[in-house]
Short mmCIF file of N, CA and C in Angstrom, two decimals:
data_model
loop_
_atom_site.label_atom_id
_atom_site.label_comp_id
_atom_site.label_asym_id
_atom_site.label_seq_id
_atom_site.Cartn_x
_atom_site.Cartn_y
_atom_site.Cartn_z
N UNK A 1 -40.18 28.40 37.63
CA UNK A 1 -41.07 28.58 38.24
C UNK A 1 -41.72 29.99 38.69
N UNK A 2 -42.82 30.22 38.37
CA UNK A 2 -43.66 31.86 38.72
C UNK A 2 -44.80 31.44 39.77
N UNK A 3 -44.78 32.23 40.72
CA UNK A 3 -45.48 32.59 41.87
C UNK A 3 -46.18 33.91 41.54
N UNK A 4 -47.47 33.92 41.23
CA UNK A 4 -48.25 34.96 41.72
C UNK A 4 -49.59 35.17 41.91
N UNK A 5 -50.17 35.82 42.33
CA UNK A 5 -52.03 36.01 43.06
C UNK A 5 -52.03 36.82 41.64
N UNK A 6 -51.13 37.47 40.94
CA UNK A 6 -52.02 38.06 39.78
C UNK A 6 -52.15 37.37 38.81
N UNK A 7 -53.32 36.89 37.89
CA UNK A 7 -54.73 36.94 37.56
C UNK A 7 -54.05 37.06 36.04
N UNK A 8 -53.84 37.59 35.61
CA UNK A 8 -53.65 38.00 34.32
C UNK A 8 -52.21 37.35 34.08
N UNK A 9 -51.32 37.96 34.82
CA UNK A 9 -50.10 37.49 35.12
C UNK A 9 -49.72 36.07 34.70
N UNK A 10 -50.48 34.86 34.75
CA UNK A 10 -50.61 33.23 35.60
C UNK A 10 -50.86 33.52 33.76
N UNK A 11 -52.00 34.56 33.63
CA UNK A 11 -52.42 33.80 32.26
C UNK A 11 -51.58 33.76 30.85
N UNK A 12 -51.15 34.55 30.72
CA UNK A 12 -50.46 34.75 30.30
C UNK A 12 -48.95 34.12 30.28
N UNK A 13 -48.69 33.83 31.25
CA UNK A 13 -47.26 32.57 31.76
C UNK A 13 -47.87 31.29 31.04
N UNK A 14 -49.32 31.07 31.08
CA UNK A 14 -49.23 30.04 30.41
C UNK A 14 -49.70 29.93 28.50
N UNK A 15 -50.07 31.14 28.41
CA UNK A 15 -50.43 31.17 27.52
C UNK A 15 -49.21 30.49 26.43
N UNK A 16 -47.62 31.70 27.07
CA UNK A 16 -46.12 32.12 26.57
C UNK A 16 -45.95 30.11 26.56
N UNK A 17 -46.09 29.24 27.55
CA UNK A 17 -46.08 28.32 27.93
C UNK A 17 -46.52 26.92 26.79
N UNK A 18 -48.02 27.50 26.23
CA UNK A 18 -48.63 26.85 25.31
C UNK A 18 -49.15 26.95 24.63
N UNK A 19 -47.85 26.35 23.09
CA UNK A 19 -48.09 26.82 21.45
C UNK A 19 -49.36 26.60 21.14
N UNK A 20 -50.21 26.14 21.68
CA UNK A 20 -51.64 25.76 21.05
C UNK A 20 -52.60 26.90 21.22
N UNK A 21 -52.70 27.66 22.70
CA UNK A 21 -52.96 27.79 23.40
C UNK A 21 -53.97 29.20 22.71
N UNK A 22 -54.69 29.86 23.21
CA UNK A 22 -55.73 31.18 22.70
C UNK A 22 -54.97 32.13 21.97
N UNK A 23 -54.35 32.22 23.25
CA UNK A 23 -53.06 33.76 23.40
C UNK A 23 -51.73 32.95 22.80
N UNK A 24 -51.06 32.18 22.20
CA UNK A 24 -50.03 31.52 21.80
C UNK A 24 -49.27 32.27 20.69
N UNK A 25 -47.65 32.81 21.29
CA UNK A 25 -46.91 33.01 20.67
C UNK A 25 -46.73 32.55 19.31
N UNK A 26 -46.89 33.21 18.55
CA UNK A 26 -45.96 32.52 16.84
C UNK A 26 -44.79 32.06 16.81
N UNK A 27 -44.82 30.93 16.46
CA UNK A 27 -43.22 30.24 16.05
C UNK A 27 -43.11 29.79 17.55
N UNK A 28 -43.92 29.81 18.52
CA UNK A 28 -43.38 29.27 19.81
C UNK A 28 -43.52 27.73 19.50
N UNK A 29 -42.24 27.30 19.96
CA UNK A 29 -42.15 25.39 20.14
C UNK A 29 -42.79 25.25 21.78
N UNK A 30 -43.40 23.85 20.93
CA UNK A 30 -43.81 22.92 22.94
C UNK A 30 -42.20 23.18 24.05
N UNK A 31 -42.18 23.66 24.90
CA UNK A 31 -40.99 23.35 25.18
C UNK A 31 -41.48 23.32 26.84
N UNK A 32 -41.30 22.42 27.66
CA UNK A 32 -41.66 22.10 28.77
C UNK A 32 -41.52 21.47 30.16
N UNK A 33 -39.61 21.80 29.42
CA UNK A 33 -38.52 21.24 30.15
C UNK A 33 -37.93 22.53 31.51
N UNK A 34 -38.48 22.12 32.29
CA UNK A 34 -37.97 23.31 33.45
C UNK A 34 -36.69 23.85 33.62
N UNK A 35 -35.66 24.19 35.14
CA UNK A 35 -34.24 23.64 35.23
C UNK A 35 -34.66 22.68 36.15
N UNK A 36 -35.17 22.53 37.07
CA UNK A 36 -35.17 20.91 37.65
C UNK A 36 -35.49 20.04 36.79
N UNK A 37 -36.80 19.79 35.76
CA UNK A 37 -36.38 18.76 35.01
C UNK A 37 -34.91 18.81 34.23
N UNK A 38 -34.24 19.98 34.06
CA UNK A 38 -33.03 19.33 32.98
C UNK A 38 -32.35 19.27 34.15
N UNK A 39 -32.00 19.06 35.60
CA UNK A 39 -31.25 19.17 36.13
C UNK A 39 -31.31 17.13 36.23
N UNK A 40 -32.67 16.83 36.61
CA UNK A 40 -32.95 15.40 36.79
C UNK A 40 -32.67 14.92 35.55
N UNK A 41 -32.75 15.31 34.61
CA UNK A 41 -32.91 14.43 32.87
C UNK A 41 -30.89 14.15 33.05
N UNK A 42 -30.16 15.91 33.38
CA UNK A 42 -29.22 15.16 33.42
C UNK A 42 -28.25 14.06 33.92
N UNK A 43 -28.94 14.25 35.70
CA UNK A 43 -28.53 13.11 36.45
C UNK A 43 -28.64 10.98 35.70
N UNK A 44 -29.54 11.62 34.94
CA UNK A 44 -30.54 10.38 34.23
C UNK A 44 -29.75 9.80 32.98
N UNK A 45 -28.82 10.59 32.35
CA UNK A 45 -28.13 10.58 31.11
C UNK A 45 -27.17 9.22 30.97
N UNK A 46 -26.93 8.92 32.03
CA UNK A 46 -26.20 6.86 31.96
C UNK A 46 -26.47 6.59 31.71
N UNK A 47 -28.20 6.84 31.13
CA UNK A 47 -29.61 5.60 31.34
C UNK A 47 -29.41 5.13 29.96
N UNK A 48 -29.24 6.38 29.44
CA UNK A 48 -30.18 6.57 28.47
C UNK A 48 -29.67 5.93 27.45
N UNK A 49 -28.68 4.61 27.06
CA UNK A 49 -28.71 4.18 26.60
C UNK A 49 -29.57 3.05 26.48
N UNK A 50 -29.36 2.57 27.21
CA UNK A 50 -30.45 1.52 27.77
C UNK A 50 -31.98 1.80 27.66
N UNK A 51 -32.31 2.86 28.44
CA UNK A 51 -34.26 3.39 28.23
C UNK A 51 -34.10 2.74 26.71
N UNK A 52 -33.35 3.75 25.71
CA UNK A 52 -33.42 4.14 24.53
C UNK A 52 -33.81 2.31 23.47
N UNK A 53 -32.95 1.71 23.89
CA UNK A 53 -32.73 0.18 23.34
C UNK A 53 -34.29 -0.59 24.44
N UNK A 54 -34.94 -0.07 25.27
CA UNK A 54 -36.19 -0.81 25.75
C UNK A 54 -37.31 -0.36 25.57
N UNK A 55 -36.54 0.89 24.72
CA UNK A 55 -38.49 1.25 24.02
C UNK A 55 -38.45 1.05 22.53
N UNK A 56 -36.61 0.79 22.19
CA UNK A 56 -36.45 0.35 20.34
C UNK A 56 -37.38 -1.02 20.45
N UNK A 57 -36.80 -2.26 21.69
CA UNK A 57 -37.71 -3.31 21.89
C UNK A 57 -39.57 -3.43 21.60
N UNK A 58 -39.99 -1.80 22.89
CA UNK A 58 -41.54 -2.58 22.94
C UNK A 58 -41.90 -1.64 21.00
N UNK A 59 -41.34 -0.60 20.69
CA UNK A 59 -41.61 -0.77 19.01
C UNK A 59 -41.56 -1.81 18.73
N UNK A 60 -40.48 -2.93 18.84
CA UNK A 60 -40.61 -3.33 17.96
C UNK A 60 -41.82 -4.55 18.26
N UNK A 61 -41.87 -4.71 19.49
CA UNK A 61 -42.89 -5.84 19.84
C UNK A 61 -44.44 -5.81 19.09
N UNK A 62 -44.18 -3.97 19.24
CA UNK A 62 -45.80 -3.75 19.26
C UNK A 62 -45.63 -3.47 17.14
N UNK A 63 -44.52 -3.58 16.54
CA UNK A 63 -45.24 -3.22 14.95
C UNK A 63 -44.85 -5.00 14.63
N UNK A 64 -44.46 -5.63 15.31
CA UNK A 64 -44.56 -7.50 15.30
C UNK A 64 -46.38 -7.49 14.83
N UNK A 65 -46.84 -7.33 16.53
CA UNK A 65 -48.31 -7.62 16.35
C UNK A 65 -49.03 -6.76 15.68
N UNK A 66 -49.05 -5.42 15.40
CA UNK A 66 -49.64 -4.53 15.05
C UNK A 66 -49.60 -3.99 13.96
N UNK A 67 -48.25 -4.34 13.11
CA UNK A 67 -48.19 -3.70 11.84
C UNK A 67 -49.61 -3.52 10.90
N UNK A 68 -50.86 -4.35 10.86
CA UNK A 68 -51.30 -3.90 10.23
C UNK A 68 -51.97 -2.69 10.14
N UNK A 69 -52.04 -2.13 11.84
CA UNK A 69 -52.35 -0.53 11.95
C UNK A 69 -51.67 0.44 11.47
N UNK A 70 -50.76 0.39 10.79
CA UNK A 70 -50.11 1.24 10.53
C UNK A 70 -49.32 2.84 11.46
N UNK A 71 -48.17 1.20 11.44
CA UNK A 71 -47.45 2.24 12.57
C UNK A 71 -46.55 3.33 12.19
N UNK A 72 -46.21 4.67 12.80
CA UNK A 72 -45.84 5.77 12.06
C UNK A 72 -44.45 5.04 12.82
N UNK A 73 -43.50 4.64 11.49
CA UNK A 73 -42.26 3.57 10.99
C UNK A 73 -41.09 5.37 10.78
N UNK A 74 -39.45 4.93 11.21
CA UNK A 74 -38.50 6.01 11.13
C UNK A 74 -38.48 5.39 9.38
N UNK A 75 -37.86 6.09 8.84
CA UNK A 75 -38.13 6.31 7.31
C UNK A 75 -36.42 5.24 7.35
N UNK A 76 -36.12 4.86 6.26
CA UNK A 76 -35.02 4.09 6.25
C UNK A 76 -33.99 4.29 6.42
N UNK A 77 -33.00 4.19 7.61
CA UNK A 77 -31.65 3.70 7.38
C UNK A 77 -31.65 5.06 9.07
N UNK A 78 -32.90 5.90 9.59
CA UNK A 78 -33.49 6.65 10.77
C UNK A 78 -33.55 5.49 11.60
N UNK A 79 -32.67 6.55 12.06
CA UNK A 79 -32.68 5.03 14.18
C UNK A 79 -33.21 5.94 14.72
N UNK A 80 -34.84 5.60 15.54
CA UNK A 80 -35.71 6.43 16.20
C UNK A 80 -34.48 5.78 17.28
N UNK A 81 -35.84 7.37 19.01
CA UNK A 81 -36.04 7.25 19.81
C UNK A 81 -36.90 6.59 20.34
N UNK A 82 -37.66 6.39 19.55
CA UNK A 82 -39.51 5.48 20.62
C UNK A 82 -39.78 6.50 21.27
N UNK A 83 -39.45 7.80 21.26
CA UNK A 83 -40.41 9.18 21.96
C UNK A 83 -41.60 8.29 22.10
N UNK A 84 -42.75 7.73 21.21
CA UNK A 84 -43.68 7.69 21.10
C UNK A 84 -43.79 6.62 20.28
N UNK A 85 -45.17 5.85 20.10
CA UNK A 85 -45.33 4.69 19.11
C UNK A 85 -46.86 4.81 18.84
N UNK A 86 -46.50 5.56 17.35
CA UNK A 86 -48.12 6.42 17.18
C UNK A 86 -48.81 5.08 15.69
N UNK A 87 -49.80 4.92 16.48
CA UNK A 87 -50.93 4.65 15.51
C UNK A 87 -51.87 4.91 15.03
N UNK A 88 -51.81 5.19 13.09
CA UNK A 88 -52.98 6.15 12.67
C UNK A 88 -53.82 4.27 13.02
N UNK A 89 -55.57 5.35 13.31
CA UNK A 89 -56.55 4.53 13.45
C UNK A 89 -57.95 4.70 13.29
N UNK A 90 -58.46 4.28 12.40
CA UNK A 90 -60.07 5.16 11.86
C UNK A 90 -60.85 5.42 13.69
N UNK A 91 -61.66 5.69 14.20
CA UNK A 91 -62.54 5.89 15.05
C UNK A 91 -61.44 5.82 16.47
N UNK A 92 -59.94 6.45 16.64
CA UNK A 92 -59.57 6.81 17.03
C UNK A 92 -59.88 7.53 18.60
N UNK A 93 -60.85 8.23 18.77
CA UNK A 93 -60.80 8.16 20.22
C UNK A 93 -61.64 7.37 20.98
N UNK A 94 -62.93 6.80 19.98
CA UNK A 94 -63.27 5.45 20.41
C UNK A 94 -63.09 4.55 20.50
N UNK A 95 -61.34 4.18 20.21
CA UNK A 95 -60.23 2.94 20.34
C UNK A 95 -59.72 3.47 22.09
N UNK A 96 -59.15 4.58 21.89
CA UNK A 96 -58.73 4.88 23.04
C UNK A 96 -59.91 4.94 24.20
N UNK A 97 -61.12 5.29 24.39
CA UNK A 97 -61.43 5.63 26.08
C UNK A 97 -61.87 3.61 26.13
N UNK A 98 -61.95 2.96 24.89
CA UNK A 98 -61.93 1.53 25.27
C UNK A 98 -61.16 1.01 25.80
N UNK A 99 -59.54 1.70 25.21
CA UNK A 99 -58.65 0.74 25.76
C UNK A 99 -58.55 1.73 27.28
N UNK A 100 -58.81 2.39 27.57
CA UNK A 100 -58.36 3.29 29.10
C UNK A 100 -59.44 2.75 29.68
N UNK A 101 -60.93 1.32 29.44
CA UNK A 101 -61.55 0.81 29.99
C UNK A 101 -60.92 -0.10 30.78
N UNK A 102 -59.98 -0.97 29.63
CA UNK A 102 -59.47 -1.66 29.66
C UNK A 102 -58.09 -1.99 30.97
N UNK A 103 -58.02 -0.32 30.80
CA UNK A 103 -56.84 0.22 31.87
C UNK A 103 -55.32 0.49 31.53
N UNK A 104 -55.32 0.77 30.05
CA UNK A 104 -54.21 1.16 29.22
C UNK A 104 -54.59 2.49 28.73
N UNK A 105 -53.60 3.08 29.15
CA UNK A 105 -53.71 4.71 29.03
C UNK A 105 -53.23 4.96 27.38
N UNK A 106 -53.25 5.66 27.41
CA UNK A 106 -53.00 5.63 25.56
C UNK A 106 -52.91 7.72 25.29
N UNK A 107 -52.27 8.42 24.51
CA UNK A 107 -52.35 9.73 24.38
C UNK A 107 -52.48 9.85 22.90
N UNK A 108 -53.09 11.58 23.08
CA UNK A 108 -53.24 12.07 21.69
C UNK A 108 -51.78 12.77 21.98
N UNK A 109 -51.23 12.23 21.08
CA UNK A 109 -49.11 13.46 20.35
C UNK A 109 -49.72 15.29 20.34
N UNK A 110 -50.46 14.70 19.10
CA UNK A 110 -51.02 16.58 19.03
C UNK A 110 -52.28 16.59 18.02
N UNK A 111 -53.66 17.48 18.35
CA UNK A 111 -54.46 16.70 18.48
C UNK A 111 -54.92 17.42 17.00
N UNK A 112 -54.23 19.00 17.05
CA UNK A 112 -53.95 20.16 16.61
C UNK A 112 -53.28 19.96 15.38
N UNK A 113 -52.86 19.92 14.27
CA UNK A 113 -52.16 19.88 13.38
C UNK A 113 -52.29 21.01 13.42
N UNK A 114 -50.39 21.78 13.33
CA UNK A 114 -49.01 22.83 13.85
C UNK A 114 -50.50 24.16 13.09
N UNK A 115 -49.96 23.79 11.99
CA UNK A 115 -50.97 24.72 10.74
C UNK A 115 -52.27 25.38 10.96
N UNK A 116 -53.14 24.97 12.02
CA UNK A 116 -54.66 24.74 12.42
C UNK A 116 -54.04 25.60 13.93
N UNK A 117 -53.18 25.54 14.63
CA UNK A 117 -52.90 26.11 16.34
C UNK A 117 -53.36 27.80 15.84
N UNK A 118 -53.92 28.39 17.20
CA UNK A 118 -54.31 29.15 17.76
C UNK A 118 -53.03 30.38 17.17
N UNK A 119 -52.59 29.35 17.69
CA UNK A 119 -51.07 30.80 17.43
C UNK A 119 -49.92 31.12 15.98
N UNK A 120 -50.73 29.76 14.84
CA UNK A 120 -50.36 30.09 13.31
C UNK A 120 -51.73 30.44 12.95
N UNK A 121 -52.72 31.71 13.63
CA UNK A 121 -54.03 31.56 12.88
C UNK A 121 -53.67 32.64 11.97
N UNK A 122 -52.02 34.00 12.05
CA UNK A 122 -52.54 34.95 11.05
C UNK A 122 -51.60 34.79 10.04
N UNK A 123 -51.37 33.64 9.86
CA UNK A 123 -49.92 33.10 8.74
C UNK A 123 -52.05 32.59 7.37
N UNK A 124 -53.09 32.43 7.87
CA UNK A 124 -53.88 32.30 7.09
C UNK A 124 -54.29 30.68 6.73
N UNK A 125 -53.61 30.01 7.38
CA UNK A 125 -53.73 28.17 6.48
C UNK A 125 -55.17 28.14 7.18
N UNK A 126 -55.48 27.49 6.48
CA UNK A 126 -57.02 26.39 6.74
C UNK A 126 -56.83 25.42 6.78
N UNK A 127 -58.09 24.97 6.74
CA UNK A 127 -58.72 23.13 7.25
C UNK A 127 -57.81 22.85 5.60
N UNK A 128 -57.37 21.92 5.23
CA UNK A 128 -58.11 21.63 3.84
C UNK A 128 -56.01 21.90 2.84
N UNK A 129 -55.32 22.80 3.33
CA UNK A 129 -53.41 23.19 2.88
C UNK A 129 -52.99 22.38 3.29
N UNK A 130 -53.04 21.88 4.45
CA UNK A 130 -51.81 20.60 4.83
C UNK A 130 -52.59 18.93 4.91
N UNK A 131 -53.11 18.54 4.29
CA UNK A 131 -54.25 17.53 4.38
C UNK A 131 -53.37 15.74 5.38
N UNK A 132 -51.32 15.51 4.52
CA UNK A 132 -51.65 15.04 5.51
C UNK A 132 -51.06 15.22 6.94
N UNK A 133 -51.28 16.13 7.26
CA UNK A 133 -50.94 16.82 9.05
C UNK A 133 -52.05 17.12 9.15
N UNK A 134 -52.93 17.00 8.32
CA UNK A 134 -54.34 16.53 9.40
C UNK A 134 -54.93 15.56 9.07
N UNK A 135 -54.60 14.50 8.48
CA UNK A 135 -54.54 13.13 8.46
C UNK A 135 -54.55 12.79 9.68
N UNK A 136 -52.54 12.53 9.45
CA UNK A 136 -51.70 12.48 10.88
C UNK A 136 -52.81 12.82 12.45
N UNK A 137 -53.18 13.83 12.45
CA UNK A 137 -53.18 14.80 14.10
C UNK A 137 -54.97 13.69 14.36
N UNK A 138 -55.91 13.51 13.12
CA UNK A 138 -57.37 13.26 12.67
C UNK A 138 -57.57 11.32 13.92
N UNK A 139 -55.98 11.21 13.08
CA UNK A 139 -56.15 9.64 13.58
C UNK A 139 -54.61 9.73 14.59
N UNK A 140 -53.62 9.66 14.58
CA UNK A 140 -52.54 9.18 15.45
C UNK A 140 -53.05 9.34 16.98
N UNK A 141 -52.67 7.52 17.46
CA UNK A 141 -52.67 7.23 18.58
C UNK A 141 -51.30 7.04 19.66
N UNK A 142 -51.33 7.47 20.59
CA UNK A 142 -49.73 6.72 20.68
C UNK A 142 -49.84 6.27 21.59
N UNK A 143 -49.29 4.77 21.91
CA UNK A 143 -49.53 3.73 23.01
C UNK A 143 -48.26 3.58 23.75
N UNK A 144 -48.30 2.89 24.53
CA UNK A 144 -47.19 2.82 25.88
C UNK A 144 -46.41 2.93 25.05
N UNK A 145 -44.91 3.46 25.16
CA UNK A 145 -43.59 2.37 24.86
C UNK A 145 -42.25 2.90 25.76
N UNK A 146 -43.19 3.53 27.16
CA UNK A 146 -41.83 3.69 28.40
C UNK A 146 -40.85 2.68 28.39
N UNK A 147 -39.49 3.07 29.06
CA UNK A 147 -38.49 2.28 29.30
C UNK A 147 -38.71 1.50 30.67
N UNK A 148 -39.73 1.58 31.07
CA UNK A 148 -40.08 1.03 32.53
C UNK A 148 -41.54 -0.18 32.20
N UNK A 149 -41.61 -0.33 30.35
CA UNK A 149 -42.53 -1.26 30.18
C UNK A 149 -42.39 -3.19 30.25
N UNK A 150 -43.42 -3.15 31.06
CA UNK A 150 -42.07 -5.14 31.42
C UNK A 150 -43.14 -5.67 30.60
N UNK A 151 -42.87 -6.60 30.15
CA UNK A 151 -43.44 -7.54 28.75
C UNK A 151 -44.30 -8.01 28.99
N UNK A 152 -45.37 -8.01 30.64
CA UNK A 152 -46.91 -8.41 30.52
C UNK A 152 -47.71 -7.14 30.09
N UNK A 153 -47.00 -6.11 30.81
CA UNK A 153 -48.20 -4.70 30.29
C UNK A 153 -47.92 -4.56 28.94
N UNK A 154 -47.51 -4.83 28.18
CA UNK A 154 -46.84 -5.30 26.77
C UNK A 154 -48.23 -5.67 26.21
N UNK A 155 -48.22 -7.10 26.30
CA UNK A 155 -48.90 -7.78 26.19
C UNK A 155 -50.26 -7.42 26.74
N UNK A 156 -50.78 -6.88 27.72
CA UNK A 156 -51.95 -6.68 27.68
C UNK A 156 -52.32 -5.16 26.88
N UNK A 157 -51.33 -4.08 26.10
CA UNK A 157 -51.42 -3.39 25.70
C UNK A 157 -51.84 -3.88 24.31
N UNK A 158 -51.15 -4.41 23.89
CA UNK A 158 -51.53 -5.45 22.50
C UNK A 158 -53.16 -6.23 22.86
N UNK A 159 -53.10 -6.82 23.82
CA UNK A 159 -54.34 -7.29 24.30
C UNK A 159 -56.15 -6.30 23.86
N UNK A 160 -55.69 -5.17 24.98
CA UNK A 160 -55.88 -4.54 24.64
C UNK A 160 -56.56 -3.27 22.98
N UNK A 161 -55.68 -2.92 22.64
CA UNK A 161 -55.44 -2.26 21.10
C UNK A 161 -56.26 -3.53 20.44
N UNK A 162 -56.16 -4.61 19.70
CA UNK A 162 -57.03 -5.72 19.52
C UNK A 162 -57.64 -5.59 19.86
N UNK A 163 -58.55 -5.77 21.07
CA UNK A 163 -59.74 -6.40 21.87
C UNK A 163 -60.58 -4.82 20.84
N UNK A 164 -59.94 -3.65 21.62
CA UNK A 164 -61.00 -1.85 21.25
C UNK A 164 -61.35 -1.86 19.98
N UNK A 165 -60.38 -2.41 18.16
CA UNK A 165 -60.40 -2.33 17.50
C UNK A 165 -61.02 -3.33 16.84
N UNK A 166 -61.53 -4.00 17.24
CA UNK A 166 -62.61 -5.39 17.01
C UNK A 166 -62.11 -6.84 16.64
#
């Protein structure tokens, strides 16, 4: 933790923490776990298998219900931890807003493709250089998949999503 009344130092610390920020350091990757969070996560480690299984159950339910919406799934033979469950959807921002009105929060994990992040500007990449990454950034919407999602909440997510896409 850094505590300061120096605005320039605070801004520089924010830049170093945020890989997509205007002054971000090239090659810096997101690292949001501080030592306190790491200690808490270590204490919760024994529950990891159960939580991963709960996430997988949520993802399986979503895949069955929403498979027509091109969910991002792991390659054959790869077992996902289901940190996120991403669907590819046109008009993603409108769908996100409609779901929020229905009481369901969603996330946009990476709105900016990595090659277009300010920290990569000196590499000279332009829009169009990585069209698959750009399409994923434009259309990806993450649905709640956390291990504490009750079956009724998961059903609410599915209803809200279907209602939002029409």
